[in-house]
PDB file of C-alpha atoms and ligand atoms in Angstrom:
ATOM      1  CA  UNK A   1       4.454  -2.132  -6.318  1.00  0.00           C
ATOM      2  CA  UNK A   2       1.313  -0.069  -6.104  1.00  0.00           C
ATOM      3  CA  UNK A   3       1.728   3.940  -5.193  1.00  0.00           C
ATOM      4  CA  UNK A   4      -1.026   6.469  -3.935  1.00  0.00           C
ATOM      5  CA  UNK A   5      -1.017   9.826  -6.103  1.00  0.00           C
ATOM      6  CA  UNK A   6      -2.205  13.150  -4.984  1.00  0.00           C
ATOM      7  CA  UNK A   7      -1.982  15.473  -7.424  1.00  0.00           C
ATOM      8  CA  UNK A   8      -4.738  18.384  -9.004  1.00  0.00           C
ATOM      9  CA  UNK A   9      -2.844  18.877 -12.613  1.00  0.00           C
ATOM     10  CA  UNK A  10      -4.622  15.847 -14.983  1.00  0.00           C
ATOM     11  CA  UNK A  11      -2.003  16.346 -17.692  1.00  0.00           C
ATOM     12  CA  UNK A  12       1.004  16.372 -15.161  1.00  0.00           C
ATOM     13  CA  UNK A  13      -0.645  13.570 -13.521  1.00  0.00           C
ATOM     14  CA  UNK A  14      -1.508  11.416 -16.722  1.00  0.00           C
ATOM     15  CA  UNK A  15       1.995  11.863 -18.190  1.00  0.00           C
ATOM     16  CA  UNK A  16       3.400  10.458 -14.986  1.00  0.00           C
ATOM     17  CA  UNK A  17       1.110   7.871 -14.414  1.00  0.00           C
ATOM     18  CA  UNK A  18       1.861   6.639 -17.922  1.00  0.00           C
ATOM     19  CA  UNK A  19       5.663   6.213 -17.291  1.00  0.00           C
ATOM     20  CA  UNK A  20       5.036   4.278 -13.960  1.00  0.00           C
ATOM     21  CA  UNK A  21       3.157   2.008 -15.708  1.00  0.00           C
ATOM     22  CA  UNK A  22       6.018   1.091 -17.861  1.00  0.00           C
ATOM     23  CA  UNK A  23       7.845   0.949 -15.014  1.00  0.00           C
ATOM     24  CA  UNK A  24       6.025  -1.702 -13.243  1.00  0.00           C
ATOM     25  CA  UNK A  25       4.694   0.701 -10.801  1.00  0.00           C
ATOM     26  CA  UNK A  26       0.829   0.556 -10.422  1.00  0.00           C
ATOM     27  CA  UNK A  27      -1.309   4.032  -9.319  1.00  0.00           C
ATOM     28  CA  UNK A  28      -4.623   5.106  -7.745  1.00  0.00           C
ATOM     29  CA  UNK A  29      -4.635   8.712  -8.533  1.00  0.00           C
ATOM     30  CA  UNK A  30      -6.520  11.204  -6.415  1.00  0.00           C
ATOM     31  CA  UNK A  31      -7.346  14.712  -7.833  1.00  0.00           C
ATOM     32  CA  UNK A  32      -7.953  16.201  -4.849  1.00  0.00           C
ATOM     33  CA  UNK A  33      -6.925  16.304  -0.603  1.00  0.00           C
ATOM     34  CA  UNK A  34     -10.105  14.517   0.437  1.00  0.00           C
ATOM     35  CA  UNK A  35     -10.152  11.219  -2.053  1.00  0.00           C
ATOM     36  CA  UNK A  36      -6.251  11.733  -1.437  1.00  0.00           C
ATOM     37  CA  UNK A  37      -6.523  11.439   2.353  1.00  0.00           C
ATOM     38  CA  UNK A  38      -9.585   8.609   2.301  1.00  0.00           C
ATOM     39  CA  UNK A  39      -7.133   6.471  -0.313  1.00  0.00           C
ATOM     40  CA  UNK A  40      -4.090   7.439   2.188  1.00  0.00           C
ATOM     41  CA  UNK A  41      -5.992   5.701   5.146  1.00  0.00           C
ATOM     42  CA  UNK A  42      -5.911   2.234   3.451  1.00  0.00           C
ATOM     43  CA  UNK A  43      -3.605  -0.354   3.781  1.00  0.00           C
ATOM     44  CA  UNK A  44      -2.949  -0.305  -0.139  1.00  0.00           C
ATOM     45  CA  UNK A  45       0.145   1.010  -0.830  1.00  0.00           C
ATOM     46  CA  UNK A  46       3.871   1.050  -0.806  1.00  0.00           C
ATOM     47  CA  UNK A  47       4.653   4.786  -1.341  1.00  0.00           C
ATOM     48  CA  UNK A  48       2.068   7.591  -1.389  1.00  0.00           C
ATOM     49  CA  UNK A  49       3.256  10.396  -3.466  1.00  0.00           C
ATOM     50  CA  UNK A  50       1.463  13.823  -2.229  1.00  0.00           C
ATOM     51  CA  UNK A  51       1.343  17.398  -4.403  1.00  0.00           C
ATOM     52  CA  UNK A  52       0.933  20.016  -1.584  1.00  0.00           C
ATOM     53  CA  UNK A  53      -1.509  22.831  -3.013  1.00  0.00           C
ATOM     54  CA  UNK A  54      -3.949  20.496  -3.946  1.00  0.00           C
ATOM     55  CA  UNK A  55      -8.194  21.445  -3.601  1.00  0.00           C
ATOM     56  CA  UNK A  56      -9.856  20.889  -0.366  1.00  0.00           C
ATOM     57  CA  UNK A  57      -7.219  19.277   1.873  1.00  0.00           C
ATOM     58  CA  UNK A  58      -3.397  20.702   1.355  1.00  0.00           C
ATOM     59  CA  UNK A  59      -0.837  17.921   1.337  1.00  0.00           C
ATOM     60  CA  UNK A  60       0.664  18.962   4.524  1.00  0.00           C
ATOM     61  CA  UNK A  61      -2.919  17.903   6.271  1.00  0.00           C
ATOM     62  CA  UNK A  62      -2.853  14.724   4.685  1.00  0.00           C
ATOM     63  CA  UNK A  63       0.417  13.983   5.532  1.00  0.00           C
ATOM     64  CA  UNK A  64      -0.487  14.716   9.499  1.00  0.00           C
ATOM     65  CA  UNK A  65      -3.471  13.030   9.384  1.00  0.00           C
ATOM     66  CA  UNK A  66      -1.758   9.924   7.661  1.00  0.00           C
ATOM     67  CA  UNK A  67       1.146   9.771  10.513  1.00  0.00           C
ATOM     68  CA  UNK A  68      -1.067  10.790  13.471  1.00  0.00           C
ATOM     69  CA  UNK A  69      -2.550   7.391  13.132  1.00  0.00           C
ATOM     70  CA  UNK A  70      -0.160   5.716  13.074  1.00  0.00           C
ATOM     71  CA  UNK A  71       0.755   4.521   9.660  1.00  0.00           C
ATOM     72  CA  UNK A  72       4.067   4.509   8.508  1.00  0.00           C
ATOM     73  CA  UNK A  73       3.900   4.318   4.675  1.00  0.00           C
ATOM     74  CA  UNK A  74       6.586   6.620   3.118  1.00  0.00           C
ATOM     75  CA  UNK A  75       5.498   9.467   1.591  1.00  0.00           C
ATOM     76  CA  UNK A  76       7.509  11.790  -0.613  1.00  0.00           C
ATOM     77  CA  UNK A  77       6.146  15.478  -1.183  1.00  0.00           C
ATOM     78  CA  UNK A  78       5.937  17.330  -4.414  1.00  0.00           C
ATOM     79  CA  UNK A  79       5.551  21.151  -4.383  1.00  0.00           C
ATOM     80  CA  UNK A  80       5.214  23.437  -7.193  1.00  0.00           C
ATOM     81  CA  UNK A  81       6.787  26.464  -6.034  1.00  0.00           C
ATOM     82  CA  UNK A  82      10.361  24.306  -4.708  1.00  0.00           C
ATOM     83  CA  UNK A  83      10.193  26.177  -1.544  1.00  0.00           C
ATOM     84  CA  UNK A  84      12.502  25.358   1.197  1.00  0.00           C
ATOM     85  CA  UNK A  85       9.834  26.301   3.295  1.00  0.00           C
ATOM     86  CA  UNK A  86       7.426  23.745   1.758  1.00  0.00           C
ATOM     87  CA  UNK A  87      10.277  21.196   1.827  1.00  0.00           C
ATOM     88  CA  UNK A  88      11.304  21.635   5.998  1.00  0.00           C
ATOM     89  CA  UNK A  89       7.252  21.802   6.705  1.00  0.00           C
ATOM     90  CA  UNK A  90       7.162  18.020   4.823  1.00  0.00           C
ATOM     91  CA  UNK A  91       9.661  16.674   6.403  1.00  0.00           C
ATOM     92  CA  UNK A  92       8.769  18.073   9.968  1.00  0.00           C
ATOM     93  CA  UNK A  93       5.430  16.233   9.671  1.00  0.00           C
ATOM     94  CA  UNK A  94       7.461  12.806   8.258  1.00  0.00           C
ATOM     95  CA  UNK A  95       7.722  13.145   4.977  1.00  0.00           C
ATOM     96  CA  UNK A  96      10.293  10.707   3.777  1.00  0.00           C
ATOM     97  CA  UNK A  97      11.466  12.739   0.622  1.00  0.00           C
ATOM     98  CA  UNK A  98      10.448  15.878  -1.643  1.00  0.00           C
ATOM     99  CA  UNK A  99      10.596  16.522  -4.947  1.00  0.00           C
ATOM    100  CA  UNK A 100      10.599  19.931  -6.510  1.00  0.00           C
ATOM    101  CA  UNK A 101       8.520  20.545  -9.522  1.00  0.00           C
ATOM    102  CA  UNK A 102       9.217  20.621 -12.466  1.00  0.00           C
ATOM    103  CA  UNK A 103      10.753  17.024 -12.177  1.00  0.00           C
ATOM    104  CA  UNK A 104      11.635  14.492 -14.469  1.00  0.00           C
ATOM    105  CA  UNK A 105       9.321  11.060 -13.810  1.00  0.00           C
ATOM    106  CA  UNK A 106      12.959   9.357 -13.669  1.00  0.00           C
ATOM    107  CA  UNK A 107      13.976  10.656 -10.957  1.00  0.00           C
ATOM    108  CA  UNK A 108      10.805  10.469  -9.145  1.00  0.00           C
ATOM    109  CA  UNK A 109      10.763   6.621  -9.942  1.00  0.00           C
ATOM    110  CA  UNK A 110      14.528   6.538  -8.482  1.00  0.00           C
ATOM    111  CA  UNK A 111      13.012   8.259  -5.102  1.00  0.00           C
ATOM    112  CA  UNK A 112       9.907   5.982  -4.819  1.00  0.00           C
ATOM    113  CA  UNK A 113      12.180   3.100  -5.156  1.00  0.00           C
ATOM    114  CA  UNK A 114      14.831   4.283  -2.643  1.00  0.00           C
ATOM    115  CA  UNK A 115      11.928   5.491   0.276  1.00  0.00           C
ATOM    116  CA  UNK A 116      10.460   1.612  -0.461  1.00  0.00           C
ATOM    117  CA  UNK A 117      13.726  -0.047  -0.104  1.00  0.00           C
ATOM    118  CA  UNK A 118      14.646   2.625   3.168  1.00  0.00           C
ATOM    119  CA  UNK A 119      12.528   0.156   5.566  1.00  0.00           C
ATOM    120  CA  UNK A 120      13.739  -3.359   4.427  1.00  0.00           C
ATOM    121  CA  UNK A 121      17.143  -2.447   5.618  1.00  0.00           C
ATOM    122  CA  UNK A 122      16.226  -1.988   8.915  1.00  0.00           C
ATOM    123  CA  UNK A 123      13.046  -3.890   9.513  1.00  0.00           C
ATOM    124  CA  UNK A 124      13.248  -8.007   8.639  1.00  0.00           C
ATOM    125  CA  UNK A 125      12.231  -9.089   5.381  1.00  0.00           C
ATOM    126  CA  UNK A 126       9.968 -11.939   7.721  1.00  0.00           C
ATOM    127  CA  UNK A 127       7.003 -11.508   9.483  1.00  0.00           C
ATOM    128  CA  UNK A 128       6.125 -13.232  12.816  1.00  0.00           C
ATOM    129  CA  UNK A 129       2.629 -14.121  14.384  1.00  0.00           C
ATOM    130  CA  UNK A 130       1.949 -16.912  16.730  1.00  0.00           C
ATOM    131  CA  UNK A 131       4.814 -19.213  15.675  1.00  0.00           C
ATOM    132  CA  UNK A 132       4.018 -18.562  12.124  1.00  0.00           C
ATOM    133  CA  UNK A 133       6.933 -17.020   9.756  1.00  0.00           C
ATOM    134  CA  UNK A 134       6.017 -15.734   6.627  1.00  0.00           C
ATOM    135  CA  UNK A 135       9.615 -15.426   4.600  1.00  0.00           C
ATOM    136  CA  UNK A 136       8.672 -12.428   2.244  1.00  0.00           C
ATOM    137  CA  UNK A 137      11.599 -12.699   0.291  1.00  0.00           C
ATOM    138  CA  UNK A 138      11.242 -15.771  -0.656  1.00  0.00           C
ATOM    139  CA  UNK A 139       7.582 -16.116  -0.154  1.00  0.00           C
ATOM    140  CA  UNK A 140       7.445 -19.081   1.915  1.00  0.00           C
ATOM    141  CA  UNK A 141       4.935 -19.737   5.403  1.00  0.00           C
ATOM    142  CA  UNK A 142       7.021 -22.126   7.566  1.00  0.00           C
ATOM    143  CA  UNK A 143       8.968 -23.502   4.716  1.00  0.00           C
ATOM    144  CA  UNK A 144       6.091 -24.309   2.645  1.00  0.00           C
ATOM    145  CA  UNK A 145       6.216 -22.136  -0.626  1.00  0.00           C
ATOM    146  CA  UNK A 146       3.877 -19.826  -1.166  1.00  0.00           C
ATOM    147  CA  UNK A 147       2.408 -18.068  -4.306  1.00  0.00           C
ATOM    148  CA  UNK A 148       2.575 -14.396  -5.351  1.00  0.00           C
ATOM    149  CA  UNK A 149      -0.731 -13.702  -4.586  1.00  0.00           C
ATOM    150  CA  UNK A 150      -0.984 -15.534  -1.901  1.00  0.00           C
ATOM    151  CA  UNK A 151       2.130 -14.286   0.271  1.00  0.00           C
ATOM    152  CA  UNK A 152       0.628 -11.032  -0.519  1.00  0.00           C
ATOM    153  CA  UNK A 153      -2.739 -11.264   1.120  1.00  0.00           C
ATOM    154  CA  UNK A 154      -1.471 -13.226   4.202  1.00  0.00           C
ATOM    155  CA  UNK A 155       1.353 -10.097   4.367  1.00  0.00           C
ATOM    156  CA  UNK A 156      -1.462  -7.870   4.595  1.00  0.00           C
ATOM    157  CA  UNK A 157      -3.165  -9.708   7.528  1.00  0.00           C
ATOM    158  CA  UNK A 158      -0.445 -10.758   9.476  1.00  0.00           C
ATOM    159  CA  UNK A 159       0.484  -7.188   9.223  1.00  0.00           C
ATOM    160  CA  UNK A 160      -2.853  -6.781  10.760  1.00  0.00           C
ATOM    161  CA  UNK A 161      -3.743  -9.622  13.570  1.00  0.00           C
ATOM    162  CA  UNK A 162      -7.249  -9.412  14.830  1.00  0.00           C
ATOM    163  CA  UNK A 163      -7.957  -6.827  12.730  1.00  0.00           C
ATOM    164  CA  UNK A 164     -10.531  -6.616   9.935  1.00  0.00           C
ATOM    165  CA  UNK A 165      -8.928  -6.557   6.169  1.00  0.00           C
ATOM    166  CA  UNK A 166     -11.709  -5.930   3.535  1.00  0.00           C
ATOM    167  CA  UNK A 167     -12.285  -7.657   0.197  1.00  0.00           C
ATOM    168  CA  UNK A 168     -12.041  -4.172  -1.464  1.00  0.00           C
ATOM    169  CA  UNK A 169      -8.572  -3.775   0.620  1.00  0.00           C
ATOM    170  CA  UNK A 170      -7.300  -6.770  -0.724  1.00  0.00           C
ATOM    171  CA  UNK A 171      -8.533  -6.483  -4.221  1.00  0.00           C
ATOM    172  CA  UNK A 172      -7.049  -3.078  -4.332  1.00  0.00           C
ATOM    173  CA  UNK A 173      -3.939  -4.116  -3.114  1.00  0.00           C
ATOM    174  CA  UNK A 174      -3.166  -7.429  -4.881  1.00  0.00           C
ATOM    175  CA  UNK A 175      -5.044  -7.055  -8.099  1.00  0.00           C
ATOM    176  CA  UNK A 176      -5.541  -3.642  -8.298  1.00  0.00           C
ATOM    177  CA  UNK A 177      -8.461  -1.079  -8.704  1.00  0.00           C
ATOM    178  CA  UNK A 178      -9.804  -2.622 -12.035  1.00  0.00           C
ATOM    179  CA  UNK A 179     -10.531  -5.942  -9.905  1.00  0.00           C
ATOM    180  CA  UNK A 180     -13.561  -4.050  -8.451  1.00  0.00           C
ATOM    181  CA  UNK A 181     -16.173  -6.796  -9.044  1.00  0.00           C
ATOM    182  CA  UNK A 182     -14.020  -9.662  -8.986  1.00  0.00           C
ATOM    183  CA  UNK A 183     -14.514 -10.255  -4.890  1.00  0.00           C
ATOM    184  CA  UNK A 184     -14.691 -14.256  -5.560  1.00  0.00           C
ATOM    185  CA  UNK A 185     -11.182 -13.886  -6.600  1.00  0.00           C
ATOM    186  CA  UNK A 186     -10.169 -13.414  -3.330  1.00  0.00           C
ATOM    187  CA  UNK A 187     -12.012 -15.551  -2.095  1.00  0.00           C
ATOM    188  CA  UNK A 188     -10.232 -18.595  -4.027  1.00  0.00           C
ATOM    189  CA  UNK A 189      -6.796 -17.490  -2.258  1.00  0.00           C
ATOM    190  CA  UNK A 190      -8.203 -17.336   1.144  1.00  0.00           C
ATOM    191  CA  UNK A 191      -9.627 -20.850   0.580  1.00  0.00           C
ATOM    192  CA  UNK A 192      -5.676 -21.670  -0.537  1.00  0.00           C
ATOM    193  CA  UNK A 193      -4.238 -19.812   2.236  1.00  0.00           C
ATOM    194  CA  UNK A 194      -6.336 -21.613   4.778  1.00  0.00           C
ATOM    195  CA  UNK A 195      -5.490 -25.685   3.526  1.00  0.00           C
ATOM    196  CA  UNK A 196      -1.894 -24.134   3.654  1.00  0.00           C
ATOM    197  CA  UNK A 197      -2.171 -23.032   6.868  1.00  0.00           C
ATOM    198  CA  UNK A 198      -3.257 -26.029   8.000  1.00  0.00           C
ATOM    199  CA  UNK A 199      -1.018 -27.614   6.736  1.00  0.00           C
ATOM    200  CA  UNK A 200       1.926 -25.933   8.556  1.00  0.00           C
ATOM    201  CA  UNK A 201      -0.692 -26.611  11.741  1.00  0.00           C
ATOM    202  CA  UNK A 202      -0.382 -23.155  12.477  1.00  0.00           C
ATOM    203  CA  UNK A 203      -2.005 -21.531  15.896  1.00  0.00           C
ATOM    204  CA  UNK A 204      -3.604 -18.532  13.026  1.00  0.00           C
ATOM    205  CA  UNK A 205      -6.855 -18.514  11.555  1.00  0.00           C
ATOM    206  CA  UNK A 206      -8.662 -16.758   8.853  1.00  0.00           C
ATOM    207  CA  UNK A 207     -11.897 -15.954  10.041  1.00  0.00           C
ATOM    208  CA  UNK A 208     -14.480 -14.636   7.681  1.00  0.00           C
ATOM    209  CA  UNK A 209     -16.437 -11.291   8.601  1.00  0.00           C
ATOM    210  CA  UNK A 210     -19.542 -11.416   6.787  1.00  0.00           C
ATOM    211  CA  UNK A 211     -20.353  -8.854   4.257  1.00  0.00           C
ATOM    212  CA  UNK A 212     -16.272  -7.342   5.064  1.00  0.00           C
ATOM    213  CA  UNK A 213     -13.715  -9.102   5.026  1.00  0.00           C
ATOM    214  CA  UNK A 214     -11.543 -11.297   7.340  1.00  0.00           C
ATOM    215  CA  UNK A 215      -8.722 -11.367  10.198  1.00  0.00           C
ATOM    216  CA  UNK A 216      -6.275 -12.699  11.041  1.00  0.00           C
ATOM    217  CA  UNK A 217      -7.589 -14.700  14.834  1.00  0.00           C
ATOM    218  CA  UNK A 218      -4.262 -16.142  17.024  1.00  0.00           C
ATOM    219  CA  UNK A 219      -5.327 -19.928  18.527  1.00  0.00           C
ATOM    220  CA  UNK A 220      -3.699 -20.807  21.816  1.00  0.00           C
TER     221      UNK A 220
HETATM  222 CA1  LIG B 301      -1.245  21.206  -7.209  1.00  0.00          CA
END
């Protein structure tokens, strides 16, 4: 799982960091609202976890700015003074949860992992495109099984169809941050994903966009 974090305080934000590591949670961390909405507009992350005085940008205006195109990713809102003002105002604009500060990392690991699990009890755990099922569960593409990795970057595109998906995108959200320079890593899987999706003979391509990325292209 890979989280966004908004949040101005370093120590605060180091001390929690650390303990989401251990938890098998990985974090970009933004200092302030403008990295914090840039990150937010990426197609990176499970959760996105936004402080609401923050320099720049407030984390009410990146929450807006996040849902008023569109994207759904839950977002739970942390606010320093515990105001039920600052809590309705969050939830208004779609916040999915809030957490007062001071809190205890635990319990802000318990509410990450309930606002990610909120959507796979409504939504199906497969995804659909052109006749092609990817079973995310238990990452298989028409029956044929799939690889961590792999699943992952094809989730990301499907999610997508004929839309462009970056290297950095990818690299961000499969191997994380520190992968920066590593682009022919991703390049490997698409070369994997592609034989496999042949060999389902599946009506999707993975077209490369030079010097980007790639999409997703449906065949008739
Ligand atoms: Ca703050």
């Amino acid at each position: 799982m890979r989280i966004l974090y908004v949040e101005d305080e370093k120590f605060l934000a180091e001390a929690v960091i650390h303990v989401l590591g251990k938890n098998k949670i990985k974090v970009d961390h933004a200092e302030d609202g403008e990295e914090g909405l840039r990150l937010a507009l990426k197609p990176n992350y499970d959760c996105i976890v936004l402080d609401i005085m923050l320099p720049k940008m407030s984390g009410i205006e990146i929450l807006k700015a996040v849902r008023a195109r569109g994207i759904k990713t839950p977002v739970i809102m942390l606010s320093a003074l515990g105001e039920v003002e600052d809590k309705v105002k969050g939830l208004e604009n779609g916040a999915d949860d809030y957490l007062a500060k001071p809190f205890k990392t635990a319990e802000l690991i318990a509410r990450i992992n309930a606002v990610c699990r909120r959507p796979a009890l409504v939504t199906s755990e497969k995804l659909e495109c052109n006749g092609l099922t990817l079973d995310v569960t238990n990452r298989t593409l028409n029956g044929l099984a799939l690889t961590d990795k792999e699943a992952e970057i094809l989730m990301m595109l499907m999610k997508n169809p004929e839309l462009a998906v970056t290297k950095q995108q990818i690299l961000a959200h499969v191997w994380g941050a520190e992968a920066e320079f590593e682009e022919n890593y991703v390049e490997v899987y698409i070369s994997y994903l592609r034989k496999k999706l042949e060999k389902v003979r599946a009506k999707v391509a993975i077209k490369t966009i030079r010097g980007l990325g790639y999409k997703l292209c449906l065949k008739n």
